[in-house]
GROMACS .gro file of C-alpha atoms in nm:
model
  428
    1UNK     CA    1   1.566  -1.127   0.716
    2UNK     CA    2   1.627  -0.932   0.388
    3UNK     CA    3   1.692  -1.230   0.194
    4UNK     CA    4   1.339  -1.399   0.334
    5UNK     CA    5   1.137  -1.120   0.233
    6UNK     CA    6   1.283  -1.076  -0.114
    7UNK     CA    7   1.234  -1.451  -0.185
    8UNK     CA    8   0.875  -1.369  -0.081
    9UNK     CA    9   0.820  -1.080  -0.319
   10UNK     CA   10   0.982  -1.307  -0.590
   11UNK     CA   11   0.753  -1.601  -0.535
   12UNK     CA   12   0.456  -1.352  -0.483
   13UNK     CA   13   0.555  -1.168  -0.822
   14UNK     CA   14   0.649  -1.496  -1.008
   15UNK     CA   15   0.287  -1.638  -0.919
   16UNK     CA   16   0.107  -1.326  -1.023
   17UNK     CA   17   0.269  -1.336  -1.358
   18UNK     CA   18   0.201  -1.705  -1.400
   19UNK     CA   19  -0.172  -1.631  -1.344
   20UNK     CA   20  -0.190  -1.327  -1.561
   21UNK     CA   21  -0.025  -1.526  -1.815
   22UNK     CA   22  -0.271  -1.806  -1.772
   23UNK     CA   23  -0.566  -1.570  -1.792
   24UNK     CA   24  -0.442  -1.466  -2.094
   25UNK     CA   25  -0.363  -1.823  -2.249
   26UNK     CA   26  -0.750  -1.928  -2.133
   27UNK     CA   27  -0.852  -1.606  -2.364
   28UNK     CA   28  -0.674  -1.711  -2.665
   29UNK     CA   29  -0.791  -2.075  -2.600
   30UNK     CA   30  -1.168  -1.938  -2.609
   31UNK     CA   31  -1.065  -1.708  -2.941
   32UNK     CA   32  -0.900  -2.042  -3.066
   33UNK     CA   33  -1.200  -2.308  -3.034
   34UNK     CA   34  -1.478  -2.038  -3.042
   35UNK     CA   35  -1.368  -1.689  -3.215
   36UNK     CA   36  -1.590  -1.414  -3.132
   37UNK     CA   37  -1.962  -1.492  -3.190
   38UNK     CA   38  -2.287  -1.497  -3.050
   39UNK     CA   39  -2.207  -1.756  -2.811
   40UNK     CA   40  -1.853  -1.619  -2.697
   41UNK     CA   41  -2.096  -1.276  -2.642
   42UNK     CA   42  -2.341  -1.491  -2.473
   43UNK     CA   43  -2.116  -1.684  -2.216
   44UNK     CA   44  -1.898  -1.356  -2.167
   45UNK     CA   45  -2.197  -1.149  -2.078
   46UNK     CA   46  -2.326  -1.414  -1.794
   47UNK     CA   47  -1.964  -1.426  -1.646
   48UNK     CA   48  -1.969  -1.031  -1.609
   49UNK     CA   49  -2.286  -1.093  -1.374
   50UNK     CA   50  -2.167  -1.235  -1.086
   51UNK     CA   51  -1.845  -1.071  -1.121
   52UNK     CA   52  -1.949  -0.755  -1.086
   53UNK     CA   53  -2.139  -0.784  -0.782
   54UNK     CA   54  -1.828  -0.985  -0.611
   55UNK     CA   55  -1.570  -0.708  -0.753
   56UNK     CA   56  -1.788  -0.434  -0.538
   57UNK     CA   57  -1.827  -0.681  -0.204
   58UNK     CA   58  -1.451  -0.762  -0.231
   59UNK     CA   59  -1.298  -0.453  -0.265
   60UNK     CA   60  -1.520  -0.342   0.033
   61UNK     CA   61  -1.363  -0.644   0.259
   62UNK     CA   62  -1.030  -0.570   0.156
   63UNK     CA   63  -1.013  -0.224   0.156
   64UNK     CA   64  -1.287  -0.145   0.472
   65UNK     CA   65  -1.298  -0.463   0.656
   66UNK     CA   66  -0.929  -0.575   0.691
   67UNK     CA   67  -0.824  -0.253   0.856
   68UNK     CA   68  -1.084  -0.293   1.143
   69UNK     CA   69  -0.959  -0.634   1.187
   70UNK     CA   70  -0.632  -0.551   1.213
   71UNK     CA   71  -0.684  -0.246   1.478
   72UNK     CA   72  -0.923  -0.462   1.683
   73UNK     CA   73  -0.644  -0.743   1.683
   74UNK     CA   74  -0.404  -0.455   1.835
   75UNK     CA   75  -0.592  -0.287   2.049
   76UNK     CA   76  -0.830  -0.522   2.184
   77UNK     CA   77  -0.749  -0.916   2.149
   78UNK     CA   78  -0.714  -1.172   1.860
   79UNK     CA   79  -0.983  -1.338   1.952
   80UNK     CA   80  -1.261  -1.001   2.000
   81UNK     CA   81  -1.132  -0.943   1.625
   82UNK     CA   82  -1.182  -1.369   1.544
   83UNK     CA   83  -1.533  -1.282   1.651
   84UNK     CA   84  -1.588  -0.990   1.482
   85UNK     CA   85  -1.448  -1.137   1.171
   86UNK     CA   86  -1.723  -1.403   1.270
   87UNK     CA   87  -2.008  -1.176   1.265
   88UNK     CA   88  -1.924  -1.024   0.910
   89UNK     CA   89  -1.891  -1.322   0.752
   90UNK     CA   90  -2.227  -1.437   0.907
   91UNK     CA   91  -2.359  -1.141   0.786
   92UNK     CA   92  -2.224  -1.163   0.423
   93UNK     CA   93  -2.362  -1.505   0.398
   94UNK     CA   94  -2.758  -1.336   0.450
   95UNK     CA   95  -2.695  -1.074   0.216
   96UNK     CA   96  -2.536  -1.269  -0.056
   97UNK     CA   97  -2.820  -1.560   0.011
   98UNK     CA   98  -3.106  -1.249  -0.074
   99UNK     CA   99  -2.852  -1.170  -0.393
  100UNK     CA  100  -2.863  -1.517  -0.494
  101UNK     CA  101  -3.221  -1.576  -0.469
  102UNK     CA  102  -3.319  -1.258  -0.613
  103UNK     CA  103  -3.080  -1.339  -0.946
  104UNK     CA  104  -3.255  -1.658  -0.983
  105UNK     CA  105  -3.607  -1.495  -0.940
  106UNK     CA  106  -3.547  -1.208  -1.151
  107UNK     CA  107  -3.250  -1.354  -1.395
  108UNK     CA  108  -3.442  -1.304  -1.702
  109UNK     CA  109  -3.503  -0.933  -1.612
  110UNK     CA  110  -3.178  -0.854  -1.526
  111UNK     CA  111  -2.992  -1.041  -1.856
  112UNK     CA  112  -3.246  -0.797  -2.039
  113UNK     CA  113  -3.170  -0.498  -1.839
  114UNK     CA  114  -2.758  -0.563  -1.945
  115UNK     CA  115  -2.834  -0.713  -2.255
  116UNK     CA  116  -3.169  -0.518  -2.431
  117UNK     CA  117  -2.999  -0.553  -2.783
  118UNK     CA  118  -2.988  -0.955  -2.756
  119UNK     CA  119  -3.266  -1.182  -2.929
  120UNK     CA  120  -3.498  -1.353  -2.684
  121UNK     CA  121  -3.290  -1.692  -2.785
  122UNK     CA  122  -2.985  -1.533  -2.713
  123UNK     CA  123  -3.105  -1.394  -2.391
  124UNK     CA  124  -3.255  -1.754  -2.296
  125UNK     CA  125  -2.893  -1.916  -2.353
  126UNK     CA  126  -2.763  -1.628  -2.121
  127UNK     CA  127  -3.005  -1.701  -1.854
  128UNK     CA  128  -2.934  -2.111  -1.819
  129UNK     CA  129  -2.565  -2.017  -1.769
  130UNK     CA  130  -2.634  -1.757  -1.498
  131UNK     CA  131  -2.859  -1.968  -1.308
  132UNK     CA  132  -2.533  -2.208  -1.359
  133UNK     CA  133  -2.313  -1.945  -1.220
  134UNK     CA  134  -2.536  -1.760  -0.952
  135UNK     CA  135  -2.402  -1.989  -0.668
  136UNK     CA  136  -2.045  -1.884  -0.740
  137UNK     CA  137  -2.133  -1.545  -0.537
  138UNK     CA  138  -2.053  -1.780  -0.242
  139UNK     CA  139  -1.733  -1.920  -0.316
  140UNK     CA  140  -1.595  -1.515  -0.460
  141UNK     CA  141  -1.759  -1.403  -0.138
  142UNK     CA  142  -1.556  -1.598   0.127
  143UNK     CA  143  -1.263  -1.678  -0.070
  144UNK     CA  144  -1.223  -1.253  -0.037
  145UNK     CA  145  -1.289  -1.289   0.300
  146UNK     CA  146  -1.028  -1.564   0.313
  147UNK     CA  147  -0.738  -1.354   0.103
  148UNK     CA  148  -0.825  -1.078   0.315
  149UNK     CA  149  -0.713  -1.233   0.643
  150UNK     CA  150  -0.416  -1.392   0.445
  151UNK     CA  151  -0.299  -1.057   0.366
  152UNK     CA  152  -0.368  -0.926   0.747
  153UNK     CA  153  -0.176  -1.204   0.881
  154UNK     CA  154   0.127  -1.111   0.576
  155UNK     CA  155   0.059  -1.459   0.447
  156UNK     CA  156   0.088  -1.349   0.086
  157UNK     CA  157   0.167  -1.719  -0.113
  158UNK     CA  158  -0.189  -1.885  -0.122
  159UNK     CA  159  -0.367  -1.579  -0.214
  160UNK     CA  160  -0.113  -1.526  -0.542
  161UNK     CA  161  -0.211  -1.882  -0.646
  162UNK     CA  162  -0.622  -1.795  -0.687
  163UNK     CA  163  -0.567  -1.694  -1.047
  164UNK     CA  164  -0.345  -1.959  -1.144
  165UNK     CA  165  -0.620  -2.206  -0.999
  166UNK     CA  166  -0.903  -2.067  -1.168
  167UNK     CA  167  -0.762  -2.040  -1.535
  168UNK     CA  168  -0.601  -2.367  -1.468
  169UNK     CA  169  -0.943  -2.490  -1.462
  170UNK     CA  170  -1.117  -2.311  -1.708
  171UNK     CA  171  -0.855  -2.398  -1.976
  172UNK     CA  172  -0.889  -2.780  -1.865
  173UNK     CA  173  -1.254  -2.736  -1.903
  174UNK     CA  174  -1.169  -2.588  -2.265
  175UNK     CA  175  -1.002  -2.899  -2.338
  176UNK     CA  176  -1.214  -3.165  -2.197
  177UNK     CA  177  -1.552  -3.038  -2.184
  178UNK     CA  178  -1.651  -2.771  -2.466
  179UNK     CA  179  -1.627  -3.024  -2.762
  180UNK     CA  180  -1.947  -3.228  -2.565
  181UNK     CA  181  -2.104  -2.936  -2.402
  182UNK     CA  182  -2.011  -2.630  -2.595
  183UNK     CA  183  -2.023  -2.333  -2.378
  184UNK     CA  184  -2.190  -2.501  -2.110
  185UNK     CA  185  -1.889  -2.670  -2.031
  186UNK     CA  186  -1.688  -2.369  -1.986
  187UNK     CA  187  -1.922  -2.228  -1.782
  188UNK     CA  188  -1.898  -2.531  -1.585
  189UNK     CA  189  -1.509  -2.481  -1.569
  190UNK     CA  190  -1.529  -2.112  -1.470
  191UNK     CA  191  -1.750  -2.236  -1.180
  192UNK     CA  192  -1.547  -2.537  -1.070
  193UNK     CA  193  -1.223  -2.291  -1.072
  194UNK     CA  194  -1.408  -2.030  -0.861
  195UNK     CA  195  -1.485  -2.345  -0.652
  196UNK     CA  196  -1.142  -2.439  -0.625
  197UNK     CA  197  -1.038  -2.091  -0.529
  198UNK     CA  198  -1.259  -2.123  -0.211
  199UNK     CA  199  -1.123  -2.443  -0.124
  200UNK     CA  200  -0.807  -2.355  -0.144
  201UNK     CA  201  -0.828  -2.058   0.070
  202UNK     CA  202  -1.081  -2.098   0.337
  203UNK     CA  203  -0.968  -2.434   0.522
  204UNK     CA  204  -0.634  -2.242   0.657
  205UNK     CA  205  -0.818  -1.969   0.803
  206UNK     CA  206  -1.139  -2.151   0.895
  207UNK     CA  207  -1.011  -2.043   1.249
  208UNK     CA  208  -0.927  -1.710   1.206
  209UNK     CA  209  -1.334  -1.652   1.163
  210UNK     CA  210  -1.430  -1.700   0.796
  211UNK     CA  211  -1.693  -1.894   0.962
  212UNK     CA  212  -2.077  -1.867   1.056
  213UNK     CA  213  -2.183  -1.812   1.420
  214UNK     CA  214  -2.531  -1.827   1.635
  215UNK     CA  215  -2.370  -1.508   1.829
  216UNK     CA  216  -2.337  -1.255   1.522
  217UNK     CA  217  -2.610  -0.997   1.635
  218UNK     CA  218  -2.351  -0.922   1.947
  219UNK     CA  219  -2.109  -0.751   1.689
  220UNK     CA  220  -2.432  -0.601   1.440
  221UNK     CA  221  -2.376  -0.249   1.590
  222UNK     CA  222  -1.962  -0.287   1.495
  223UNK     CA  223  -2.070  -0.446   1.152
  224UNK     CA  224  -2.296  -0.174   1.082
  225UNK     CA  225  -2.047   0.129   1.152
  226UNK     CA  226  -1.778  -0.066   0.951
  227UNK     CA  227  -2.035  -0.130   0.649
  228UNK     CA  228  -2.107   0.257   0.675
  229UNK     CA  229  -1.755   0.366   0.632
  230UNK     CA  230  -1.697   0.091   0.356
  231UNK     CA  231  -1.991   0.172   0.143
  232UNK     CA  232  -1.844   0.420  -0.062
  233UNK     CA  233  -1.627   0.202  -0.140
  234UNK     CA  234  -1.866  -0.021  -0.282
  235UNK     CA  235  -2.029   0.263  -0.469
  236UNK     CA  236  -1.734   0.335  -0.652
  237UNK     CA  237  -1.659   0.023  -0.762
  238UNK     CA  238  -1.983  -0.036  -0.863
  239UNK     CA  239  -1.961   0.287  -1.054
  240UNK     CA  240  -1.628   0.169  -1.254
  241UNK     CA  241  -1.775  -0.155  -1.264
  242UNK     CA  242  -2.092   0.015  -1.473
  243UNK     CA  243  -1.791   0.160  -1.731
  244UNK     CA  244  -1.758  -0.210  -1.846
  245UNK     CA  245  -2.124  -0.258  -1.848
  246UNK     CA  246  -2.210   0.056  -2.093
  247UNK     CA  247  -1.983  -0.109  -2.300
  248UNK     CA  248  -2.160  -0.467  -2.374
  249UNK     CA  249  -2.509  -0.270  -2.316
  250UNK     CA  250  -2.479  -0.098  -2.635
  251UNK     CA  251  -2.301  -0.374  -2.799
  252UNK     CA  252  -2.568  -0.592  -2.733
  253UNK     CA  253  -2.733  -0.390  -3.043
  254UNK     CA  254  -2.451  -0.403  -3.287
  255UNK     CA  255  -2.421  -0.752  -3.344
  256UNK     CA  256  -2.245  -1.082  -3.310
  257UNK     CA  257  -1.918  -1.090  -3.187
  258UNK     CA  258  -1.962  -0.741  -3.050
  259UNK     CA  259  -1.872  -0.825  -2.706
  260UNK     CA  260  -1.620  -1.043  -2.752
  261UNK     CA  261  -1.451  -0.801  -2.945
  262UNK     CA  262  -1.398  -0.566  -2.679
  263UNK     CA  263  -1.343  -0.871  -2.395
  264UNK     CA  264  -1.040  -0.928  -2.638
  265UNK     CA  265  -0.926  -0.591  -2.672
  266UNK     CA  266  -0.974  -0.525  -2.320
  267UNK     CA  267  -0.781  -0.825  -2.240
  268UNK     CA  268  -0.466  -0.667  -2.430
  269UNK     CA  269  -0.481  -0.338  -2.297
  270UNK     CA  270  -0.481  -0.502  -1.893
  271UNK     CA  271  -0.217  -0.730  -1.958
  272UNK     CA  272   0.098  -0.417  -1.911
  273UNK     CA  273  -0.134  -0.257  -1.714
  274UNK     CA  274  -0.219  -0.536  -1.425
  275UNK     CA  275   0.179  -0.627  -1.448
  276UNK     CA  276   0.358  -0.322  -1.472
  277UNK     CA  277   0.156   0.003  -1.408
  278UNK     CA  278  -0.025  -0.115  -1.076
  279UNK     CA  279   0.280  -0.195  -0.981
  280UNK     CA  280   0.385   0.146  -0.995
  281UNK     CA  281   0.045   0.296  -0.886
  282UNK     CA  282   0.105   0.110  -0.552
  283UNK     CA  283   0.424   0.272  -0.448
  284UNK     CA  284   0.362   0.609  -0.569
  285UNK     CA  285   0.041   0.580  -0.332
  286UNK     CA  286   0.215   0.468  -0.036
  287UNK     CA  287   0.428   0.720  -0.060
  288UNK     CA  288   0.150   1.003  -0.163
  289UNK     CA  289  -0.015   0.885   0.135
  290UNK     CA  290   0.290   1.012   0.345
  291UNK     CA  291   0.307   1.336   0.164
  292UNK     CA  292  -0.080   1.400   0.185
  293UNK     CA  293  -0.023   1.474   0.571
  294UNK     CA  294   0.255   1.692   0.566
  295UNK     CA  295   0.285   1.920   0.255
  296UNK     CA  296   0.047   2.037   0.002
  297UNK     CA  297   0.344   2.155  -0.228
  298UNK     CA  298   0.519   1.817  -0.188
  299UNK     CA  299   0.217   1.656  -0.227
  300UNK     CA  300   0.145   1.837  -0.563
  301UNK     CA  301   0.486   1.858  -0.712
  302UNK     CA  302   0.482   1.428  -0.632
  303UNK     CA  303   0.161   1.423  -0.840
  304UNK     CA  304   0.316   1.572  -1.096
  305UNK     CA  305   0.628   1.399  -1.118
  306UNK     CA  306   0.437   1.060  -1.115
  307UNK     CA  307   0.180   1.146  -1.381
  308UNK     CA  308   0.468   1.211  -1.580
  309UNK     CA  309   0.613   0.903  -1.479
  310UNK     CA  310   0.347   0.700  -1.590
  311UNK     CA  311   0.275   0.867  -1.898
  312UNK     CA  312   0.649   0.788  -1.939
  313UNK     CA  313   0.538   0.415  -1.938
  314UNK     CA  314   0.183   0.431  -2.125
  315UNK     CA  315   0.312   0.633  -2.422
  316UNK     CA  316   0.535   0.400  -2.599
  317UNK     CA  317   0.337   0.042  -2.536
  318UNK     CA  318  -0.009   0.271  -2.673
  319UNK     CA  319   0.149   0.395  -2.968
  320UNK     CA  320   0.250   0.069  -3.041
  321UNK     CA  321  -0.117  -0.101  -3.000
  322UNK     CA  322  -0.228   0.208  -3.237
  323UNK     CA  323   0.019   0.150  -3.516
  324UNK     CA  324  -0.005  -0.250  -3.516
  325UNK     CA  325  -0.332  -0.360  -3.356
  326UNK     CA  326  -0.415  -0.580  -3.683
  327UNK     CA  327  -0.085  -0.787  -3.616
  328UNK     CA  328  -0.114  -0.811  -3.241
  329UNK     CA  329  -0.451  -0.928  -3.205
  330UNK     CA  330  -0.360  -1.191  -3.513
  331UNK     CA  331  -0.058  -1.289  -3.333
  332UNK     CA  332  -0.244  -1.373  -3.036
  333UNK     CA  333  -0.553  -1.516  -3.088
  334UNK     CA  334  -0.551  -1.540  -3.496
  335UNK     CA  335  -0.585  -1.935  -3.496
  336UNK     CA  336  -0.836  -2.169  -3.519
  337UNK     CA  337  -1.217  -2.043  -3.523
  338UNK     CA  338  -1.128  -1.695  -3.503
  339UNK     CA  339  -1.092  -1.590  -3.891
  340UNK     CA  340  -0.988  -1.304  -4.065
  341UNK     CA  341  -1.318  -1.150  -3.945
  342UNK     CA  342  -1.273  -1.142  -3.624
  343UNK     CA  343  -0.893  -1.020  -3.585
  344UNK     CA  344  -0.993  -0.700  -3.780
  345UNK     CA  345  -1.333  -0.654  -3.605
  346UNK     CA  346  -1.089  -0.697  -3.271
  347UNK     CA  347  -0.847  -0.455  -3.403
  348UNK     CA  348  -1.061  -0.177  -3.470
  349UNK     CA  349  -1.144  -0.181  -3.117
  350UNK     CA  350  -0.794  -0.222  -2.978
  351UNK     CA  351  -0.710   0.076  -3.134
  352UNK     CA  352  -0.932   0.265  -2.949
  353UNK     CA  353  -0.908   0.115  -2.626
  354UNK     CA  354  -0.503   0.158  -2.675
  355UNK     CA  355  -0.564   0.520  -2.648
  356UNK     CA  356  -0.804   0.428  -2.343
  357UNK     CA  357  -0.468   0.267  -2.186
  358UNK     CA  358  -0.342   0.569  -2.088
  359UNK     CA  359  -0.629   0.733  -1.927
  360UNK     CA  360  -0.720   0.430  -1.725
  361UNK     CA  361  -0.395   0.418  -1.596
  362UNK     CA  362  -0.384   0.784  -1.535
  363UNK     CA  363  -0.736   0.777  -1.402
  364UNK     CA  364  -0.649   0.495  -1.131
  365UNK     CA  365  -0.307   0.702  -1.045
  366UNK     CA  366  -0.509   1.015  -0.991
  367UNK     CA  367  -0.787   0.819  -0.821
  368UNK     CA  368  -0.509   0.665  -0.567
  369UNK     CA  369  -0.409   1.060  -0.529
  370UNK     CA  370  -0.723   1.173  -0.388
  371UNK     CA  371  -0.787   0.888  -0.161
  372UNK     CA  372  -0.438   1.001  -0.050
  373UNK     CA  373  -0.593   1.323   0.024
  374UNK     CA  374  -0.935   1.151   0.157
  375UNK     CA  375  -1.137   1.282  -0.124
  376UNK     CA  376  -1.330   1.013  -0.146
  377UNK     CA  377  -1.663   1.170  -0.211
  378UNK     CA  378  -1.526   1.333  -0.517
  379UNK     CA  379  -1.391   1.031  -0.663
  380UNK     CA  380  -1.750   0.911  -0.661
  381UNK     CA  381  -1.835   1.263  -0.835
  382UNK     CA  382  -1.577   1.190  -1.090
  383UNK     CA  383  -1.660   0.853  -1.131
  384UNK     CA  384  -2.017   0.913  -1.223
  385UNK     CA  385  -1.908   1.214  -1.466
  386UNK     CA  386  -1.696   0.928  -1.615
  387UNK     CA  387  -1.996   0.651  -1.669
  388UNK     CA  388  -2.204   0.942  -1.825
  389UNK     CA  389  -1.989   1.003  -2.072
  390UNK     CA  390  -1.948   0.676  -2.153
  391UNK     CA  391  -2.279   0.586  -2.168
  392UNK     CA  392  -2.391   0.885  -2.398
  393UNK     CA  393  -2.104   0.848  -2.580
  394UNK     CA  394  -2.104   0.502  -2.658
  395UNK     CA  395  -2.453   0.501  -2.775
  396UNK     CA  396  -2.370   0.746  -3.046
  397UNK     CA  397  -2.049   0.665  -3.181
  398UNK     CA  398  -2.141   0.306  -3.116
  399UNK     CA  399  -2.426   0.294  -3.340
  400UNK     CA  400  -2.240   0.551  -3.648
  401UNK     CA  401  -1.915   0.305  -3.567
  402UNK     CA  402  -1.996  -0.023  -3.435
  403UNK     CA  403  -1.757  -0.174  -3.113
  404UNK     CA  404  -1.514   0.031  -3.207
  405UNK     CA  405  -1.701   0.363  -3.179
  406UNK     CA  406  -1.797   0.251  -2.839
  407UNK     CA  407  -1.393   0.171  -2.730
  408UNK     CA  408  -1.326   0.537  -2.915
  409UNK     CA  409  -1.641   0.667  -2.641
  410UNK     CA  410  -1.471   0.487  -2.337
  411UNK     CA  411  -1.141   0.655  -2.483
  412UNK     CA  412  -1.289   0.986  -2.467
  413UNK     CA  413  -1.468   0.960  -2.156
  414UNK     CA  414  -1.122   0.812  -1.934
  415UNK     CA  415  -0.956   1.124  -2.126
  416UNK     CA  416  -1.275   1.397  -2.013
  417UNK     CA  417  -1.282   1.199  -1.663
  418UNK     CA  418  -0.872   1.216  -1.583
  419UNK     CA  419  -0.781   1.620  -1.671
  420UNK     CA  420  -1.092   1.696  -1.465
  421UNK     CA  421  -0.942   1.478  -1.166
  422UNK     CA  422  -0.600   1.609  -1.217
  423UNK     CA  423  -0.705   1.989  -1.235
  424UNK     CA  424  -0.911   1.949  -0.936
  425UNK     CA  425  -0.594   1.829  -0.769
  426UNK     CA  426  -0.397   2.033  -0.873
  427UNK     CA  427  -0.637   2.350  -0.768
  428UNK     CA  428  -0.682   2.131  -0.375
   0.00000   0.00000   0.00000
């Protein structure tokens, strides 16, 4: 038995670090065969579209819906929770249909609500690849829906393969399609490999109900209590999400290769963090979670102990981004069509976001701490103190500094945003 589920962890493990890797070797692939320019800013700014509206709706299924599932499956039948599962993905396939239409109706309003500081070419180019990439909102959609019931049923392999898939794809597409279609083709690529996500997930759990039905309105009263509880979920994701979007707002003003600056830098910081500190983050949860019910000294003295723990971790790899940023971003992407130029425009921003490093990773600790406690409402508080900042911030160092006075404002607001979390749980 023990030896089964270590081999699983292993696989599961090994195939998240082949993916991350991957993601990463599809970034330095873009930096190689397009640097960072207006059209890296262009195509990075229509991916962020669709993903940010699919990063709210799947945290919701996996973090609201799944639960339900799983207690209807115990307590009433497998098949009452098939068709429940039935109903919501009926019910996600309306509401991302009005999503979808309303991006291609209003696509040019939205690209210049995110992206005000862009030329009206620029904003043009962005628009042709989001109408390319609007339909992808299906395939994100139910391949969630799909990794969500892979994880209920503890069928962890397939859903640790999505990200290999996907940058599979996209780097294929750098290969073979860019030279003849330029940006278009990667856009094509990202597409195909959300695409191929979908397909790989939904078939084996077409019968476990991520399917459409005639009978969903029998479960609408269920669906609506479930998307009550789950919706500030979705808030606060979309608030973290809007962190990431005050960044390439005001970056839209400060000129080409903005943007993809900061992708790249941002790129760097996640890498240790989506390996090693979520790791962490996810056991020192499960076992706040625990202490949460019983003891409020435990629970605090845990905190504690943790935050010091992963300080422990983020201290030495940010000092090392801050003393050498110049020769890790050229030793990673300084090839090809991104110059001189670009690794020091890069640099000056992953300095900034390396100090950033640790506050995110503190902020997402202490975030984990308070849902332990069931605080969500004041993670939303925080959350929007947070994207404030940020946004007021960013517009005034970013304009006196360029992107790297808008990393040094997301720096500042993560710092402002965490010691107000952590001295509100320590005072709870």
């Amino acid at each position: 038995m023990y030896k089964k589920f270590f081999s699983l962890v292993f696989l599961v493990t090994l195939f998240n670090l082949v993916g991350k890797g991957l993601g990463f070797i599809r970034e330095m692939f873009i930096a190689k065969h397009y640097g960072a320019n207006k059209e890296t800013d262009i195509f990075y700014l229509a991916v962020s579209i669709p993903e940010l509206i699919y990063v709210a709706l799947g945290l919701a299924i996996t973090s609201g819906f799944i639960p339900i599932y799983l207690s209807w499956k115990k307590e009433k039948s497998p098949e009452e929770a098939k068709r429940l599962y039935e109903s919501i993905s009926t019910y996600l396939f309306f509401l991302s249909t009005i999503i979808v239409i309303v991006l291609y109706v209003f696509a040019p309003f939205v690209v210049k609500m995110f992206a005000p500081g862009f030329t009206d070419d620029a904003r043009q180019s962005v628009v042709k690849m989001l109408y390319m990439l609007i339909p992808t909102l299906y395939f994100y959609v139910y391949s969630g829906l799909s990794v969500g019931i892979l994880n209920a049923e503890k069928k962890f392999i397939l859903p640790s393969l999505t990200s290999i898939v996907h940058n599979l794809t996209m780097i294929l597409a750098i290969l073979f399609l860019t030279d003849t279609f330029g940006l278009y083709g990667l856009s094509f690529g990202f597409a195909l490999g959300v695409f191929f996500q979908f397909v790989l997930q939904v078939p084996p759990v077409y019968n476990k109900g991520v399917k459409l039905t005639k009978n969903f309105r029998k479960y609408s009263a269920d669906v609506k209590k479930i998307t009550i509880d789950v919706f500030p979920i979705v808030i606060t994701s979309m608030i973290v999400q809007l962190n990431i979007f005050a960044d390439k707002f005001v970056a839209s003003f400060l000129g080409d290769g903005s943007i993809s600056a900061l992708n790249y830098a941002n790129k760097i910081i996640y890498l240790p963090i989506s390996i090693f500190i979520f790791t962490l983050i996810t056991i020192f949860y499960t076992n706040l979670v625990e202490f949460a019910q019983n003891s409020s000294t435990e629970f605090r003295k845990k905190t504690n102990q943790y935050t010091l723990v992963i300080l422990g971790a983020t201290l030495p790899i940010a000092a090392f981004m801050m003393l050498f940023p110049e020769w890790i971003v050229k030793l990673l992407y300084g090839r090809g069509e991104f110059g001189k130029e670009e690794i020091m425009l890069t640099a000056s921003v992953l300095f900034w976001y390396a100090l950033a490093f640790i506050f995110i990773s503190l902020k997402d600790f202490l975030m984990k701490a308070s849902m332990a406690k069931k605080k969500n409402k004041e993670i939303i508080i925080f959350n929007l103190i947070g994207v404030t900042l940020n946004i007021a911030l960013s517009f005034y160092f970013g304009f006196k500094m360029g992107a790297s006075g808008v990393a040094m404002a997301s720096a500042i607001a993560m710092a402002i945003q965490t010691i107000i979390n952590y001295l509100y749980l320590q005072k709870k």
